[in-house]
Amino acid sequence: MTIHGYPDKLSVEPGQNVKFMINSEGNESYQAEIVRLIHGDTNPDGPGWKVELIDTDLKKQYRGREQKIYSGSYVAVPDNSLLRDIESFSLQAMIWPTTPDKGAQGLLTKWSDSKKTGYGLFIDESGFLSLWIGDGSGKVERVNTGKKLVERCWFFVGASFDATNGTVEVFQQPLVDKTNGRFSLAYSLETMTAHVKQVIKSKPDTDHEAPFIMAGYLETIVEGKNIVRGLYNGKIDRPRMADRVLTRQEMEQCIENPFVDLLAAWDFAANIGPKGLEIPSQIIDKSQSELHGKATNLPTRAMTGYNWTSNEQNFIHAPEQYGAIHFHDDDLSDADWKVDFEFTIPDDLRSGVYAAHVKAGEDEDYVTFFVRPKKGTATANIALLIPTASYLAYANTRFQDVPLAQLMFGRAPVIQAEDLYLMEHKEYGLSTYDVHSDGSGVCYSSGLRPILNMRPKYRHNLSPSLWQFNADLHLVDWLTEKGYTFDVITDHDLNEEGVDLLKPYNVVLTGSHPEYYSGAMLDAVEDYQQLGGRFMYMGANGFYWIIQFNPENPNIIEVRKQFGSNAWKANPGELHLSFSGEQGGLWRNRGRAPQKIAGTGFIAEGFDVSSYYRRNPVSFDPRVSWIFEGIGEDELIGNFGLVGGGAAGLEVDTYDLELGTPPETLILASSEGHSNAYMQVVEELYFNVPSMGGAENPRVRADMVYYPTPKGGAVFSVSSIAYCGSLSHNNYDNNISQLTDNVLQKFMSDEPLHWEEQSPQIAGAKSIKN
């Protein structure tokens, strides 16, 4: 993994530029070329690696350079004469530390560590609150409270320095009530209260270029970029600064009522209400100084503050109780690398999946991007909707406990070079399936970094074969081999353009796992169906998690997890998305279950062997029997494949009238024979009881369904993530390929797909569920 990179955008259209940022370790030179990706699965049982070289002037040798990632979030207020000219001062904030024992962490600092100069409020190496004063000669004086801070408890902290006599005061006071921390009784933390007063000889040298940093301190500045160390884990609420010594009483007063003469009164809730959500990186100073700041690497906004009462769960309705920002030392929103080369998409380049192939010695990377048609146009009557939001949700997933789970299922662990590299390089950012170093869930994910598991040839450590991107290339390959002309569009395009993006197409196909959806994306798909569009849901566990795109930078998504199959759970009061104010979690908990959009919804998952489908009696009905033309009556469907050995597996969806499956839906086929590794998902459980595994629970199955929609449209759903891995079996001559071809050919035509009578299978279908 000595060379890798990322593009400045995932979706690009003819006439636009896509920029590539490349890291070549050891500054080794490299070759680059543009390729079209067709099949990324190197499994010898399949068709193998397929790629098409695109003739461009980019194919040449490039001078390599190392580019580093500096992860960790903080707020920077640009250097200002008001901060340089200060003599006496006071600093204060509410803090909720999550790793107070991890080492020195900056809280409120104008500090240059390379010069050991400035001033700042810190958590020191012993976990004590401490004021540091550096006089510019290399001498640093520190005054601390001598008492350790406690994790996940609110503290009112502050310090002052009197330049007239050298007096330093530092204090910390735990703030405990019934809802805002680990404890509800104040006496539990009485011993944590401290107030220290001491006279020092030094005065801070403030005449340096260091910005004022919240949640870290400046190490140095390299080529105009702040290199910040001592990154703080935890929340900060209501930071204040004065250019004079404040008494303790004055400090308490200006928590909620900042004085007019304060040097700075930063309000982290100032732009999280309805009118301020467009600029989540902006940090507002409410004082006359207007020392506004900018958040770097996207710390988590709209978090419960020290005064949260639990009476209101949505920050939009009580922003004054959400005045906290949660900082993490491993946050990353943008690797911020320099551009190495650019590619202008030619007007005649067909829509598809592409990559910049870079190679240095024996190492290589495929920096993936997607070429869509020009906005407002279509070049085919088929659209493949690439689930880029889901790719971001899984970007650089660690899943460090998965190898153990694989051994429990009797499989050798699948660990790729990319997995090992990511474990060694935490700075490459996390996925929404990981937790931060302080144990809190990762709710933001960015495409502005190398995403090492969104590459051809990668075999995901979660599945027995492929997952996400390479699983979707199975479908790209099948469409290509079958000679279909199709456009590639992405979640990012759908979120921005809505149903207008889909209208030109007779049929839209999803990828194998379109799990993460914004409200705008759901609206677009449902509107398309209402307009007569034909929709093929080619996977499972789709339309599941609520997400939103960053209004400042759509390369970033947000998800807050709760009430579903979670890798982590949002803390109380923190389920609403900071980018929009809407409730996060599952779409089904907001009345928009996947069954309403695809006829089926997530029911079970298991990561061992995939199974097959068996036709149901209704599949012989003349209204739908065309779907099975060329397939025998008793033929098992999909008892083969590259993903677990079958077409029905990994994650599967089922029909459910109670959750919104349209009553005219027909269950064409259902899977069977799943092992007890397939368990019903938690949102379906009322109590945890035995006999919920696939070998004993009839609800653990994939339902292949079909139903008509208005104006001659229809929906066809396969309800299995493993399905597309069976398309290429036996050189594409198999019943999964035949069935898919039958549906796609019919959907491409202008032939109406309605039937006059109501389906007689409703009662029977419900009995299958029960």
PDB file of N, CA and C in Angstrom, residues 15 97 104 114 167 174 249 251 297 309 329 375 394 399 405 447 450-451 483 495 569 643 679 697 733:
ATOM      1  N   GLY A  15     -17.425  17.068 -19.726  1.00  0.00           N
ATOM      2  CA  GLY A  15     -17.102  18.489 -19.684  1.00  0.00           C
ATOM      3  C   GLY A  15     -16.565  18.947 -18.349  1.00  0.00           C
ATOM      4  N   PRO A  97     -15.019  15.685  29.254  1.00  0.00           N
ATOM      5  CA  PRO A  97     -13.921  14.913  28.673  1.00  0.00           C
ATOM      6  C   PRO A  97     -14.269  13.430  28.588  1.00  0.00           C
ATOM      7  N   ALA A 104      -1.575  14.894  27.263  1.00  0.00           N
ATOM      8  CA  ALA A 104      -1.853  16.319  27.195  1.00  0.00           C
ATOM      9  C   ALA A 104      -2.843  16.621  26.073  1.00  0.00           C
ATOM     10  N   SER A 114       6.052  24.231  19.079  1.00  0.00           N
ATOM     11  CA  SER A 114       7.416  24.196  18.555  1.00  0.00           C
ATOM     12  C   SER A 114       8.290  25.262  19.202  1.00  0.00           C
ATOM     13  N   THR A 167      -0.221  36.418  39.333  1.00  0.00           N
ATOM     14  CA  THR A 167      -1.117  35.470  40.006  1.00  0.00           C
ATOM     15  C   THR A 167      -1.898  34.647  38.979  1.00  0.00           C
ATOM     16  N   PRO A 174     -17.282  20.040  39.192  1.00  0.00           N
ATOM     17  CA  PRO A 174     -18.201  19.129  38.510  1.00  0.00           C
ATOM     18  C   PRO A 174     -19.617  19.674  38.533  1.00  0.00           C
ATOM     19  N   GLN A 249     -17.331  34.728  40.482  1.00  0.00           N
ATOM     20  CA  GLN A 249     -18.735  35.105  40.334  1.00  0.00           C
ATOM     21  C   GLN A 249     -19.002  35.637  38.930  1.00  0.00           C
ATOM     22  N   MET A 251     -17.322  34.866  36.240  1.00  0.00           N
ATOM     23  CA  MET A 251     -17.262  33.734  35.318  1.00  0.00           C
ATOM     24  C   MET A 251     -18.576  32.962  35.303  1.00  0.00           C
ATOM     25  N   ASN A 297     -12.128  19.285  10.295  1.00  0.00           N
ATOM     26  CA  ASN A 297     -12.363  17.841  10.385  1.00  0.00           C
ATOM     27  C   ASN A 297     -13.669  17.481  11.071  1.00  0.00           C
ATOM     28  N   THR A 309     -31.873  19.068  29.623  1.00  0.00           N
ATOM     29  CA  THR A 309     -32.821  18.596  30.648  1.00  0.00           C
ATOM     30  C   THR A 309     -33.496  17.285  30.288  1.00  0.00           C
ATOM     31  N   ASP A 329     -10.165  12.908  18.407  1.00  0.00           N
ATOM     32  CA  ASP A 329      -8.806  12.978  17.866  1.00  0.00           C
ATOM     33  C   ASP A 329      -8.635  12.177  16.577  1.00  0.00           C
ATOM     34  N   LYS A 375     -26.059  16.680 -17.045  1.00  0.00           N
ATOM     35  CA  LYS A 375     -27.281  16.991 -16.307  1.00  0.00           C
ATOM     36  C   LYS A 375     -28.409  17.343 -17.264  1.00  0.00           C
ATOM     37  N   TYR A 394     -19.712   2.776   4.616  1.00  0.00           N
ATOM     38  CA  TYR A 394     -18.792   1.665   4.887  1.00  0.00           C
ATOM     39  C   TYR A 394     -17.333   2.024   4.601  1.00  0.00           C
ATOM     40  N   PHE A 399     -14.046  -3.131  11.277  1.00  0.00           N
ATOM     41  CA  PHE A 399     -14.653  -4.403  11.683  1.00  0.00           C
ATOM     42  C   PHE A 399     -13.607  -5.310  12.346  1.00  0.00           C
ATOM     43  N   ALA A 405     -15.481 -13.563  14.475  1.00  0.00           N
ATOM     44  CA  ALA A 405     -16.791 -14.072  14.083  1.00  0.00           C
ATOM     45  C   ALA A 405     -16.666 -15.064  12.929  1.00  0.00           C
ATOM     46  N   GLY A 447     -15.877  11.347   1.562  1.00  0.00           N
ATOM     47  CA  GLY A 447     -15.217  10.789   0.390  1.00  0.00           C
ATOM     48  C   GLY A 447     -13.915  11.470   0.056  1.00  0.00           C
ATOM     49  N   PRO A 450      -8.544   8.665   0.758  1.00  0.00           N
ATOM     50  CA  PRO A 450      -8.486   7.358   0.103  1.00  0.00           C
ATOM     51  C   PRO A 450      -9.457   6.386   0.787  1.00  0.00           C
ATOM     52  N   ILE A 451     -10.361   5.797   0.008  1.00  0.00           N
ATOM     53  CA  ILE A 451     -11.287   4.791   0.528  1.00  0.00           C
ATOM     54  C   ILE A 451     -10.793   3.448   0.008  1.00  0.00           C
ATOM     55  N   GLY A 483     -24.967  -6.909 -23.349  1.00  0.00           N
ATOM     56  CA  GLY A 483     -25.087  -5.929 -24.410  1.00  0.00           C
ATOM     57  C   GLY A 483     -26.047  -4.791 -24.139  1.00  0.00           C
ATOM     58  N   ASN A 495     -29.843  12.742  -4.804  1.00  0.00           N
ATOM     59  CA  ASN A 495     -30.154  13.649  -3.701  1.00  0.00           C
ATOM     60  C   ASN A 495     -30.253  15.086  -4.179  1.00  0.00           C
ATOM     61  N   LYS A 569     -24.854   3.094  19.162  1.00  0.00           N
ATOM     62  CA  LYS A 569     -26.129   3.763  19.372  1.00  0.00           C
ATOM     63  C   LYS A 569     -25.904   5.216  19.776  1.00  0.00           C
ATOM     64  N   VAL A 643     -21.102 -15.346  -4.233  1.00  0.00           N
ATOM     65  CA  VAL A 643     -21.237 -14.782  -2.888  1.00  0.00           C
ATOM     66  C   VAL A 643     -21.874 -15.832  -1.985  1.00  0.00           C
ATOM     67  N   MET A 679     -29.889 -14.623  11.525  1.00  0.00           N
ATOM     68  CA  MET A 679     -30.750 -14.246  12.645  1.00  0.00           C
ATOM     69  C   MET A 679     -31.664 -13.098  12.254  1.00  0.00           C
ATOM     70  N   ASN A 697     -36.740 -20.600  11.908  1.00  0.00           N
ATOM     71  CA  ASN A 697     -37.661 -19.475  11.824  1.00  0.00           C
ATOM     72  C   ASN A 697     -38.092 -19.265  10.371  1.00  0.00           C
ATOM     73  N   ASP A 733     -25.118 -18.224 -18.423  1.00  0.00           N
ATOM     74  CA  ASP A 733     -26.229 -19.070 -18.854  1.00  0.00           C
ATOM     75  C   ASP A 733     -26.768 -19.814 -17.640  1.00  0.00           C
TER      76      ASP A 733
END
